[in-house]
Structure formats: C-alpha cells, structure tokens
Short mmCIF file of C-alpha atoms and ligand atoms in Angstrom, two decimals:
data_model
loop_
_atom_site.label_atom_id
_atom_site.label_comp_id
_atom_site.label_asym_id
_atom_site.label_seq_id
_atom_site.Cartn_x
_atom_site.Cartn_y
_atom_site.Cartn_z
CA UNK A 631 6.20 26.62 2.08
CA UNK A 632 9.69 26.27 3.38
CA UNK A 633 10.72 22.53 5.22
CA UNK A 634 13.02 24.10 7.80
CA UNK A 635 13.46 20.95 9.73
CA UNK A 636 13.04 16.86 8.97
CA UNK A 637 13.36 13.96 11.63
CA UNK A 638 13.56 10.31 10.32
CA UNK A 639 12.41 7.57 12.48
CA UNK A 640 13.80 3.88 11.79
CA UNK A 641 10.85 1.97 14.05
CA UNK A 642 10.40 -1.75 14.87
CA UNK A 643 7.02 -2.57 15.56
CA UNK A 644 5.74 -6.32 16.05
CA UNK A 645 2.22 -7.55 14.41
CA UNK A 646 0.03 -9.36 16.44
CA UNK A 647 0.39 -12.11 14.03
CA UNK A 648 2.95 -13.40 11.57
CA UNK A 649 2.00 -12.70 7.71
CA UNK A 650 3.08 -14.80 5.09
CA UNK A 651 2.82 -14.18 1.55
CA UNK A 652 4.48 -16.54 -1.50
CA UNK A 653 7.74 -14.82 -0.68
CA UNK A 654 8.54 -14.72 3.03
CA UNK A 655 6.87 -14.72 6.36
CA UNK A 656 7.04 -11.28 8.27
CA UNK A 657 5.89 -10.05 12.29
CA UNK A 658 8.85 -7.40 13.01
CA UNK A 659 8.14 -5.05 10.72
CA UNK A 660 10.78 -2.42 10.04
CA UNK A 661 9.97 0.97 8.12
CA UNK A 662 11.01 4.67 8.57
CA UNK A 663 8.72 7.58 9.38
CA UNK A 664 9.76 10.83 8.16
CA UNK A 665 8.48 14.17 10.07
CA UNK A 666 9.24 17.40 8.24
CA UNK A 667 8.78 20.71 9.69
CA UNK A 668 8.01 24.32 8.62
CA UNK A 669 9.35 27.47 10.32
CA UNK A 670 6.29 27.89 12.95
CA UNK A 671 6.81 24.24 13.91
CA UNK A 672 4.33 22.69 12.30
CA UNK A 673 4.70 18.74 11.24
CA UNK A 674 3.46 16.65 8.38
CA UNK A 675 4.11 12.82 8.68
CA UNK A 676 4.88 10.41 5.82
CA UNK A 677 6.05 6.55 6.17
CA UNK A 678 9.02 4.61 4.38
CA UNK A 679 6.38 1.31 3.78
CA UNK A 680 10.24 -0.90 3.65
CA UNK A 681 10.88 -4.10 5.11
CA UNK A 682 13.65 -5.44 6.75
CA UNK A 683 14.32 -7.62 3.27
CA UNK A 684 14.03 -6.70 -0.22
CA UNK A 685 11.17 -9.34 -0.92
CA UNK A 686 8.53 -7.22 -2.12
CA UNK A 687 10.47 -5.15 -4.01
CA UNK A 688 14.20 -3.97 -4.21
CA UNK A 689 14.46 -0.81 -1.89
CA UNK A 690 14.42 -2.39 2.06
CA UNK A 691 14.46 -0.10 5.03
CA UNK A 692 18.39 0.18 5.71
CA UNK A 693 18.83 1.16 1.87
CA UNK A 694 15.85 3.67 1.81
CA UNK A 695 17.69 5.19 4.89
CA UNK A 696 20.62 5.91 3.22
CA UNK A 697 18.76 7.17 -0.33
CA UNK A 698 17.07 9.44 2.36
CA UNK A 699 20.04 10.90 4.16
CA UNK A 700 22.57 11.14 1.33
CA UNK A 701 20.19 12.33 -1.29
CA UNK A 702 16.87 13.23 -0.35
CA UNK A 703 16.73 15.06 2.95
CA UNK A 704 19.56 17.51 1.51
CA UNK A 705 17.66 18.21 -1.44
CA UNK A 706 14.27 19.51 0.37
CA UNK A 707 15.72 20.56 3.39
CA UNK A 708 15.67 24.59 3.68
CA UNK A 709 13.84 24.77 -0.06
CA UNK A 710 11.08 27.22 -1.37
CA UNK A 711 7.91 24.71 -2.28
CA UNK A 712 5.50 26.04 -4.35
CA UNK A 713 3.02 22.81 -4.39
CA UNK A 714 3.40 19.47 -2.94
CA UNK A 715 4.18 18.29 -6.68
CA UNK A 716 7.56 20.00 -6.73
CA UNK A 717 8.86 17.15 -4.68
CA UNK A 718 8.17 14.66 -7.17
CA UNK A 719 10.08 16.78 -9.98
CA UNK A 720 12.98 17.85 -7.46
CA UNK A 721 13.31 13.80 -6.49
CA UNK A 722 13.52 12.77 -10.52
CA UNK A 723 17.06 12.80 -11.32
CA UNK A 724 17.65 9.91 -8.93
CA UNK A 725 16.49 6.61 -10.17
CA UNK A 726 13.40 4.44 -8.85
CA UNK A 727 13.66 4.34 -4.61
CA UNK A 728 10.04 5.20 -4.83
CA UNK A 729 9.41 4.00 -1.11
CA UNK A 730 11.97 6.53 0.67
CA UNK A 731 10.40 9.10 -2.06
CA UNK A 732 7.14 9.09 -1.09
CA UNK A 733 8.00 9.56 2.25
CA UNK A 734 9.13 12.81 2.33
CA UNK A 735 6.35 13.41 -0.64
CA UNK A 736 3.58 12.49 1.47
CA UNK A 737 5.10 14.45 4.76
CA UNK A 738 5.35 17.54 2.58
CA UNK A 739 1.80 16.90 1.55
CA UNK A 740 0.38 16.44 5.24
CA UNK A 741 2.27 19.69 5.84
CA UNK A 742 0.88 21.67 2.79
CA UNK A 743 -3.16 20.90 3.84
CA UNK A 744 -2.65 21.67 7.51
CA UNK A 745 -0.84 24.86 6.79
CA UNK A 746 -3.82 25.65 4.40
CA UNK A 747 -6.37 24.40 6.53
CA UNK A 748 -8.00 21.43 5.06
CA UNK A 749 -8.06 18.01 5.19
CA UNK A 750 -5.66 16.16 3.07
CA UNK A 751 -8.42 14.00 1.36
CA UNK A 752 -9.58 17.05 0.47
CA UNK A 753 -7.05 18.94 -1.01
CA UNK A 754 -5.74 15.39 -3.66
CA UNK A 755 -9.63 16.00 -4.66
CA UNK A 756 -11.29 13.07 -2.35
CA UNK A 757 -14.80 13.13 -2.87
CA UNK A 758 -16.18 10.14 -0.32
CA UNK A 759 -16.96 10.73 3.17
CA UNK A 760 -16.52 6.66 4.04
CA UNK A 761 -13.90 4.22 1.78
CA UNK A 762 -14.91 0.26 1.72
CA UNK A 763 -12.23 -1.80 2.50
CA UNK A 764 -11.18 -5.11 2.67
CA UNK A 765 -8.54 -7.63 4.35
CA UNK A 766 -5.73 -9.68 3.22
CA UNK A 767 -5.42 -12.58 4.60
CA UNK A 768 -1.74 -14.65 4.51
CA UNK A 769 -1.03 -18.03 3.90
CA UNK A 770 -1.72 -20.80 6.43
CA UNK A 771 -0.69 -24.27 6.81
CA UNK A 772 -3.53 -25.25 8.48
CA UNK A 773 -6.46 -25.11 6.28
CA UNK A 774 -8.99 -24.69 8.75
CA UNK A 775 -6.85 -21.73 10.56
CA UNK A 776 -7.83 -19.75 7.32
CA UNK A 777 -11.19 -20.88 7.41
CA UNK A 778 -11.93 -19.33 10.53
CA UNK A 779 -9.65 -16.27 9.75
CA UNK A 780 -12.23 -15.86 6.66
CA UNK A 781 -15.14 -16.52 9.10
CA UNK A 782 -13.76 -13.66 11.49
CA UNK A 783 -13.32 -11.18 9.16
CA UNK A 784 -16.48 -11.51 7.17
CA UNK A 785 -18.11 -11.85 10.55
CA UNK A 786 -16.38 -7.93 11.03
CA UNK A 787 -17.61 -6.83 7.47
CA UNK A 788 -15.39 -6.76 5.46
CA UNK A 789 -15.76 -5.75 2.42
CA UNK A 790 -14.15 -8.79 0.36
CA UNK A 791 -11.64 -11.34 1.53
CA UNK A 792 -8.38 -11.41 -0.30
CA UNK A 793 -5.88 -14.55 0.32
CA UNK A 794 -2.37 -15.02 -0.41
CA UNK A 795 -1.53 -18.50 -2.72
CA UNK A 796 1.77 -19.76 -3.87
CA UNK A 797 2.22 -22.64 -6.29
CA UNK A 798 1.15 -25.87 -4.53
CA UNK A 799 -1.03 -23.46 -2.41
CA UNK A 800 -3.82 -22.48 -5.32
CA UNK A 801 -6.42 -24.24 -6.58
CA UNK A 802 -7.26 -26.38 -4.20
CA UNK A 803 -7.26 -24.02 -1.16
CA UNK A 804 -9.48 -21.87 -3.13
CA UNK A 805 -11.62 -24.57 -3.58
CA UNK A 806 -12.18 -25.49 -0.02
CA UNK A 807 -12.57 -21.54 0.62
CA UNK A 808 -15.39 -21.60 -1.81
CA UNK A 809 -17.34 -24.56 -0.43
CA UNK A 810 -17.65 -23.12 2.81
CA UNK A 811 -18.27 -19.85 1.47
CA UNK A 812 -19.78 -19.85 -2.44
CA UNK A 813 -20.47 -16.33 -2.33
CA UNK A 814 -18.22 -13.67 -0.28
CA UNK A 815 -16.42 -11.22 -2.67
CA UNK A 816 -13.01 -13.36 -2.61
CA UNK A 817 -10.01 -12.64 -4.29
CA UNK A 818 -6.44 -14.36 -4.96
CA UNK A 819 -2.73 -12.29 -4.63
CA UNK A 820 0.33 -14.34 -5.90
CA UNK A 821 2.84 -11.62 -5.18
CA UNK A 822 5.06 -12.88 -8.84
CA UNK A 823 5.02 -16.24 -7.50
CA UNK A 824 4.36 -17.54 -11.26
CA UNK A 825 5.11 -17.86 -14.78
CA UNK A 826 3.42 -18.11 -17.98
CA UNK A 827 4.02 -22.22 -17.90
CA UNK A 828 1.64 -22.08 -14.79
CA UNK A 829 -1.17 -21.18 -17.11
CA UNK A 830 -3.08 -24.27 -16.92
CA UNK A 831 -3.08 -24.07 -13.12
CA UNK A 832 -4.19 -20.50 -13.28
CA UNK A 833 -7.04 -21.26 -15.75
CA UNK A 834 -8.49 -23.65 -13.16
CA UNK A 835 -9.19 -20.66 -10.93
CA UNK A 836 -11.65 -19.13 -13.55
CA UNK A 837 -13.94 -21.92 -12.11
CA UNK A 838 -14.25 -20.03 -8.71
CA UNK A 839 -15.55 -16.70 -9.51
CA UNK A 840 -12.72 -14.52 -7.83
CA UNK A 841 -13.19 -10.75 -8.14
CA UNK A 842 -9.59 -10.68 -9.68
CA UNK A 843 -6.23 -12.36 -9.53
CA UNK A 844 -4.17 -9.99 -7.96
CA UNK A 845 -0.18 -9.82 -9.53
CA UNK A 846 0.24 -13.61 -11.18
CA UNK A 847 3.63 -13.05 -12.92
CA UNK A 848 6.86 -11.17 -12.17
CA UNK A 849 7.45 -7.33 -12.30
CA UNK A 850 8.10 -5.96 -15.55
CA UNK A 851 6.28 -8.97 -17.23
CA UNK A 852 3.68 -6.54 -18.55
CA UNK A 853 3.63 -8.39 -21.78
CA UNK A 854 3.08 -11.78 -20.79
CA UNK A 855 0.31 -10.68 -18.19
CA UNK A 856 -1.37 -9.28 -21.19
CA UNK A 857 -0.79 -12.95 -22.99
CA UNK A 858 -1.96 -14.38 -19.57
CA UNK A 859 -5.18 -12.48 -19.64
CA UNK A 860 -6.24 -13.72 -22.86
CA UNK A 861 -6.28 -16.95 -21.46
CA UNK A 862 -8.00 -16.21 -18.40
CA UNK A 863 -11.54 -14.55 -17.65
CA UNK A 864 -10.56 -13.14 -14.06
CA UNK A 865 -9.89 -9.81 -14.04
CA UNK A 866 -5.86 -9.66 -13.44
CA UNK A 867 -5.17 -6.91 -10.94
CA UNK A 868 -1.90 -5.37 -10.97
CA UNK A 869 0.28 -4.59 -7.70
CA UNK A 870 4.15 -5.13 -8.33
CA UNK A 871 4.35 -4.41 -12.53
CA UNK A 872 2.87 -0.88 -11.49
CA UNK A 873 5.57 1.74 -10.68
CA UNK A 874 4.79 4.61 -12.43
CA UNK A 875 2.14 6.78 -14.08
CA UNK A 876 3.66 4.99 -17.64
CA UNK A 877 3.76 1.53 -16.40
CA UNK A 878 0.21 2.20 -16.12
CA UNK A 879 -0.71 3.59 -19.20
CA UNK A 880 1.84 0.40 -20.81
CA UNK A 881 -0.30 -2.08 -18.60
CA UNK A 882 -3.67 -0.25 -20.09
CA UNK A 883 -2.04 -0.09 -23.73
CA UNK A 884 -0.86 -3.96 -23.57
CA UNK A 885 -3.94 -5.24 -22.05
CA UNK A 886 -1.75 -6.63 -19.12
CA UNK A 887 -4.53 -6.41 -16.74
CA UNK A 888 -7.98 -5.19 -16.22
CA UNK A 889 -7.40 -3.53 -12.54
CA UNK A 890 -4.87 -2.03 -10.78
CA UNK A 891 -3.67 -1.74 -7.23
CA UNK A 892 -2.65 1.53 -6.36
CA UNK A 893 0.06 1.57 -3.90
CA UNK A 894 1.32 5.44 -2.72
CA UNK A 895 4.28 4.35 -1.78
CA UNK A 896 5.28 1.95 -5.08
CA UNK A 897 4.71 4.72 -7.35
CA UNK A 898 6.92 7.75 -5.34
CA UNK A 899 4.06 9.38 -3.54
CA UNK A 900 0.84 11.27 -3.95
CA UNK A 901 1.32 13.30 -6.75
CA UNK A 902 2.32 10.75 -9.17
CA UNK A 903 -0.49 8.48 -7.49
CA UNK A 904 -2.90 10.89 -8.30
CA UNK A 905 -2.08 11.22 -12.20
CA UNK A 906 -2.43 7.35 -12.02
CA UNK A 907 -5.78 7.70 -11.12
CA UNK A 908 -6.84 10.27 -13.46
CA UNK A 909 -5.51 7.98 -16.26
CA UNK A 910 -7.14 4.67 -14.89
CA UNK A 911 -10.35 6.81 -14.54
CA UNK A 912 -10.01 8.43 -18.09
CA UNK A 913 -9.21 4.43 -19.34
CA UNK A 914 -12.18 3.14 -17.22
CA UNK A 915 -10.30 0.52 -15.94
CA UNK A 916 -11.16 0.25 -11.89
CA UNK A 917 -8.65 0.67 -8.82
CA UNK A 918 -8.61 -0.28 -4.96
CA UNK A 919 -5.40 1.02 -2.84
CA UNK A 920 -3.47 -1.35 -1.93
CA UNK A 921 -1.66 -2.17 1.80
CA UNK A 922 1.71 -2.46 3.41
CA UNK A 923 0.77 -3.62 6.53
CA UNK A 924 1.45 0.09 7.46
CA UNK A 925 1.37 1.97 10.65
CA UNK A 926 -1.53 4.52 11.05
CA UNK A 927 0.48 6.75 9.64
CA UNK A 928 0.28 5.35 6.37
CA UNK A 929 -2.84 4.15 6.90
CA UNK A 930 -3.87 7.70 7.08
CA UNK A 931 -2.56 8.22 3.74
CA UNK A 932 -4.25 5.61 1.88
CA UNK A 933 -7.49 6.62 3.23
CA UNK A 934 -6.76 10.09 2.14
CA UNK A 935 -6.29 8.79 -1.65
CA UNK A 936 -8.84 6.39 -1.73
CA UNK A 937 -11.65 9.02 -0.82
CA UNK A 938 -10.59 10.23 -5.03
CA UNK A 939 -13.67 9.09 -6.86
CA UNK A 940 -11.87 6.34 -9.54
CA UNK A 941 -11.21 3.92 -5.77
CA UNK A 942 -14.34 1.86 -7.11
CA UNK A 943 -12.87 -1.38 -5.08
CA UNK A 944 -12.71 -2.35 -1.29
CA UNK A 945 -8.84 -1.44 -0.37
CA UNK A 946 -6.63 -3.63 1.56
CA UNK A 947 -6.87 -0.75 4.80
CA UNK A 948 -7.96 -2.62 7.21
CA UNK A 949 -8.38 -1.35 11.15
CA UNK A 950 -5.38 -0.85 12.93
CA UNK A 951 -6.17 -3.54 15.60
CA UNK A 952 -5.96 -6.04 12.60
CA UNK A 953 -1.93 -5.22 13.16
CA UNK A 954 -1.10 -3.87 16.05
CA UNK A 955 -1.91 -3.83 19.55
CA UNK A 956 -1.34 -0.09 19.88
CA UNK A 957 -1.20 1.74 16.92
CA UNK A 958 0.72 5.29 16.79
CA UNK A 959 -1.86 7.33 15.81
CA UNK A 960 -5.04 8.75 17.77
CA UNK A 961 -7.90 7.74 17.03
CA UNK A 962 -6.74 4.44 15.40
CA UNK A 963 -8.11 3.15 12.17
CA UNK A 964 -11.42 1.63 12.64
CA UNK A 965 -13.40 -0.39 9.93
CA UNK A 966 -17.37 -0.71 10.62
CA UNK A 967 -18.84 -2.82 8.17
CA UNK A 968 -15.91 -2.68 5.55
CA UNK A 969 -16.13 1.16 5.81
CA UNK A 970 -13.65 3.75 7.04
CA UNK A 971 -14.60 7.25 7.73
CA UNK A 972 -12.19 9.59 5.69
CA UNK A 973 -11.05 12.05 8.31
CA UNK A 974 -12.08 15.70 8.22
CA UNK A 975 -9.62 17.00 10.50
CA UNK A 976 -6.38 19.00 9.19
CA UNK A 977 -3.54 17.24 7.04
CA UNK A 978 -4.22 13.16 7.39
CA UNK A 979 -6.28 13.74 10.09
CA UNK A 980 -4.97 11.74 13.10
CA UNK A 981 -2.76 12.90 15.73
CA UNK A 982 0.76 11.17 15.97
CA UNK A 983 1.21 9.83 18.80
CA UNK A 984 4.75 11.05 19.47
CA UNK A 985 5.32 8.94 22.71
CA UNK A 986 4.02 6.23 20.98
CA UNK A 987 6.49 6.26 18.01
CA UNK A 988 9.31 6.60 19.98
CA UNK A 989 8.55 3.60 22.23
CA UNK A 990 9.35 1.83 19.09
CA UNK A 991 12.15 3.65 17.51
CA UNK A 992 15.45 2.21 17.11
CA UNK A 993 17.46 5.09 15.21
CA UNK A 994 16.58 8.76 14.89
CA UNK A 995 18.40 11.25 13.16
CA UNK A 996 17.16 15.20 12.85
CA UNK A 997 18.19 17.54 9.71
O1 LIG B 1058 1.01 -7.79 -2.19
O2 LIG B 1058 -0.47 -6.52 -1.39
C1 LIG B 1058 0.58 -7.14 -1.25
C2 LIG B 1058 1.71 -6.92 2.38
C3 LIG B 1058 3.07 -6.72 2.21
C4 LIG B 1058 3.59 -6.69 0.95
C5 LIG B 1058 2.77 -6.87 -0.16
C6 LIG B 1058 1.40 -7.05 0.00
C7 LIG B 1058 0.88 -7.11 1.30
C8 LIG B 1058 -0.52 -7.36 1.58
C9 LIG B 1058 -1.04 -6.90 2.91
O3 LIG B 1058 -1.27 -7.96 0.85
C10 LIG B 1058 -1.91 -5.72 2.81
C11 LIG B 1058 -2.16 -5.09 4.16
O4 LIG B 1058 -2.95 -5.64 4.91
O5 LIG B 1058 -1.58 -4.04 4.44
MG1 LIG B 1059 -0.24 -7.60 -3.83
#
C-alpha cells in the first residue's frame, strides 16, 4: 500500500462530565485525529489519545503535533508499505512519542484491512465476537455522588467498577464503597500517586477484595512495584510503567505486577501492542485494554484489540454516551450488559462522521 495523502485534525471536544484522577481534573479534552489516504481515496482513521497537559504522561497534544508534522507525516507520506508493522520499524529511530506514533500506526492499519477487505479485529487475530467492559469512575468530593455513580453504572452492567483514589482519598472511600456494595467486581487506579513509604496504607486495601490495584507507584518504578507486591496480595495491574513490548517482559521478569493494562496508544500502536499480548499470553499473566477517554475513533480501536484472545479482563471501553453527547462515529459505542459487539464491518468498523469531526476541529492541516 502506498499513503498518498494524510490530514491531521487537532479537535476540542467537551465531556458531559468533568473527570478527575490523582493528577488533574479534565472536561475539554484535546487530541489529534490523523486520516491517511491511499491513491483510490480510501481513509483509515487513527487518534493522538493527548491531552491538553502532560499529566498522564510526557507527550501532550501541541507536542505530538509537532513530532507529527516535522517527523512523522514526512516519513510515511508517499512510501511503499508492505504490512502495517513497517510503521513501527520506520518510526524507531525517533525516541518514545508513542501517542503521535500510534496514530498514524493505527490509521495505516484501518487502511490496510479495508483495502483487504476485512475487519480490523480480524486481521490483529481477534477471536471474540462481544468484549466485556467496564467503567472508570473519577474522584468525587462528595461521597455519596460516587455512590450513586457506582449504583448507575452497575445498574447499566457493567462489567466491574474501577475508581480513581489519591492519598487521603483511599482506604476509607473504598471502605464505604464496599459496605454498600460487598460484592461488585471493584477495582482501585492511583495513576503514580504513591510511593513505597505508602505501603502500610496500601496494605490496608488487601482487606477489601479489589480485583487489582491498578498503577500504585511512579513510571519506571518497575522494581519497587515488584518490592510492593510482595507486600501486598492484590493483584498490581500495570498502566503507566508499561511502554513497550520490554517493559513488559522487565515487569513479568521483576515480578512488578501480576496484570497489565494494555493501552494502544502508550505502547506506539498496534503492532507493538500485539507482541505485548503474545508475551503476556505466553507468561500467563492476564490483560484488559485500557481507556483514554477517547473518541469513537479510538474506541474503535480498542475494541478491535481486545477481541485478541489473552483480553481475559473487562476493559475500561465504555459506551460513547458515557462521554459525549454526540460521538463522531456512526453507530456509536454501545455497552449492553458490560458487552460490546466487535464490529464486522471493514477496517474499525464505524463510519466517521466527517461533519461531525469537523464541528469540533480547531486546526487542520493536509500532507
Ligand atoms: O489511568 O486509566 C487511566 C483516563 C485518562 C488518563 C488515564 C486513565 C484514564 C481512565 C479513564 O482511567 C478510562 C476511560 O474511561 O477512558
Ligand atoms: Mg490507569
């Protein structure tokens, strides 16, 4: 195949509700989408999953802009691919920026199953015809606001409840979760709020049963999440310490977890997302795909990878209408009883809503 044209799209698009996690409070959220084009005018669609701040991780949406326009675009634009997997190799000599990466990874990808026909759950190997998915559910300063966000969502099915802490934020809002509901499939995320002299305060949550806790510690602190999960019997579930197929196979090594949280756009795309979950499979350790409160766009991409068999874990895809009032894809994302239906039509599946995504876009720029 042969990209002969790319568009990027810098959107702003405004959650129904604020999120808040242990480093920042979000509604606007900012993100490219990247549209790449073959010679008979064909489009696959990939998303830049960047906020406006570099909270979550270091790339943000103004900086993955330029790594796209200076350095990426130039060097698929106009090029011979063989396999979707050449973009991962071409992108290699420049460092990290795994967000704008995977954007044009996962448009050339979209592209490469609808020129061959198929479904792009199909052609990364997916195997289910439904995913189970969950919700995350932010912080709150009102106590029983959460409890009737958890009462909502189980009320909708889903699959397990997963809520945001922070230090001062922990123990005892789990424990007030758990007496009004002992036995929902509930889980914790810190986002790196802590550090190994939080231990005892982490040990107390062993008490509650949680199905993991998701990222305790810092990025790059694979060795003292392994010394944390000596100490703890919940699972530890990697998100942020995960960037690569080795920090995986580190993690696995070290014992620095016992789960991981696949996120497509974290680890450069779909190719290298894929050898991560050959190697979790192969290690038997479990993995659920993990959300940034995407547009349906990306959506559509994490449903695609968590149809691969080794997705043993409700996901953090939720239905669009959890976000947005009007999502940019047709027809939107729609959870039924914690379960998605992986989409058999070409590429990811959904139409883009063109119309739609330009309603919200504040820059374009065409290659
Ligand atoms: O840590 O998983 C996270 C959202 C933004 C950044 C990081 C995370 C999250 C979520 C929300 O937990 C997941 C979603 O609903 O998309
Ligand atoms: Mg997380």
């Amino acid at each position: 195949m042969k990209i002969e044209q790319i568009n990027l799209y810098k959107v702003k698009m405004r959650m129904k509700n604020p999120f808040t996690t242990s480093f920042g409070t979000e509604q606007d959220r900012e993100f490219i989408l990247t549209e790449v084009k073959n010679g008979d005018g064909l489009s696959g669609w990939g998303e830049c999953v960047t906020s406006e701040n570099p909270l979550y991780i270091e790339e943000f949406t103004d900086s993955s802009w330029i790594m796209l326009e200076k350095f990426l675009v130039p060097l698929l634009l106009k090029r011979e691919i063989s396999h979707p997997d050449d973009v991962f190799d071409l992108f290699k000599p420049f460092k990290r920026n795994h967000l704008a990466k995977s954007s044009l990874d996962g448009a050339v990808w979209d592209l490469y199953a609808k020129e061959k026909g198929v479904s792009l759950a199909k052609e990364l190997g997916g195997e289910k015809d439904k995913i189970d998915v969950g919700i995350s559910l932010g912080i709150e300063d009102d106590i029983q606001v959460l409890l009737s966000n958890i009462q909502s969502k189980v009320d909708e099915g889903y699959k397990r409840i997963k809520l945001k802490i922070k230090p001062g934020k922990d123990v005892q809002v789990i424990e007030r979760v758990r007496e009004e509901f002992p036995d929902i499939p509930l889980m914790a995320d810190a986002n790196s709020a802590y550090t190994l002299n939080d231990t005892e305060t982490l040990k107390k949550l062993d008490q509650f049963n949680l199905m993991m806790i998701e990222q305790p510690l810092t990025a790059g602190d694979l060795i003292d999440h392994a010394k944390l999960q000596k100490e703890l019997s919940t699972p530890i579930c990697l998100d942020e310490s995960i960037h690569s197929y080795d920090d995986a196979r580190q993690a696995i090594e070290l014992g620095s977890g016992r789960i991981v949280n696949l996120k497509v756009g974290r680890v450069g795309g779909l190719s290298e997302a894929r050898r991560i979950h050959d190697l979790c499979k192969e290690a038997g350790i479990p993995m659920w795909c993990g959300g940034m409160l995407e547009s349906g766009i990306g959506r559509a991409h994490n449903i695609a990878i968590t149809s691969l068999s080794n997705f043993t874990l409700p996901g953090d895809t939720a239905s669009s209408s959890r976000y947005w009032d009007r999502d940019i894809i047709n027809p939107e994302v729609k959870a039924i009883n914690g379960q998605v239906d992986v989409p058999k039509g070409l590429g990811i599946g959904y139409e883009v809503v063109l119309d739609e995504v330009l309603k919200h876009t504040i820059e374009k720029k065409g290659f």
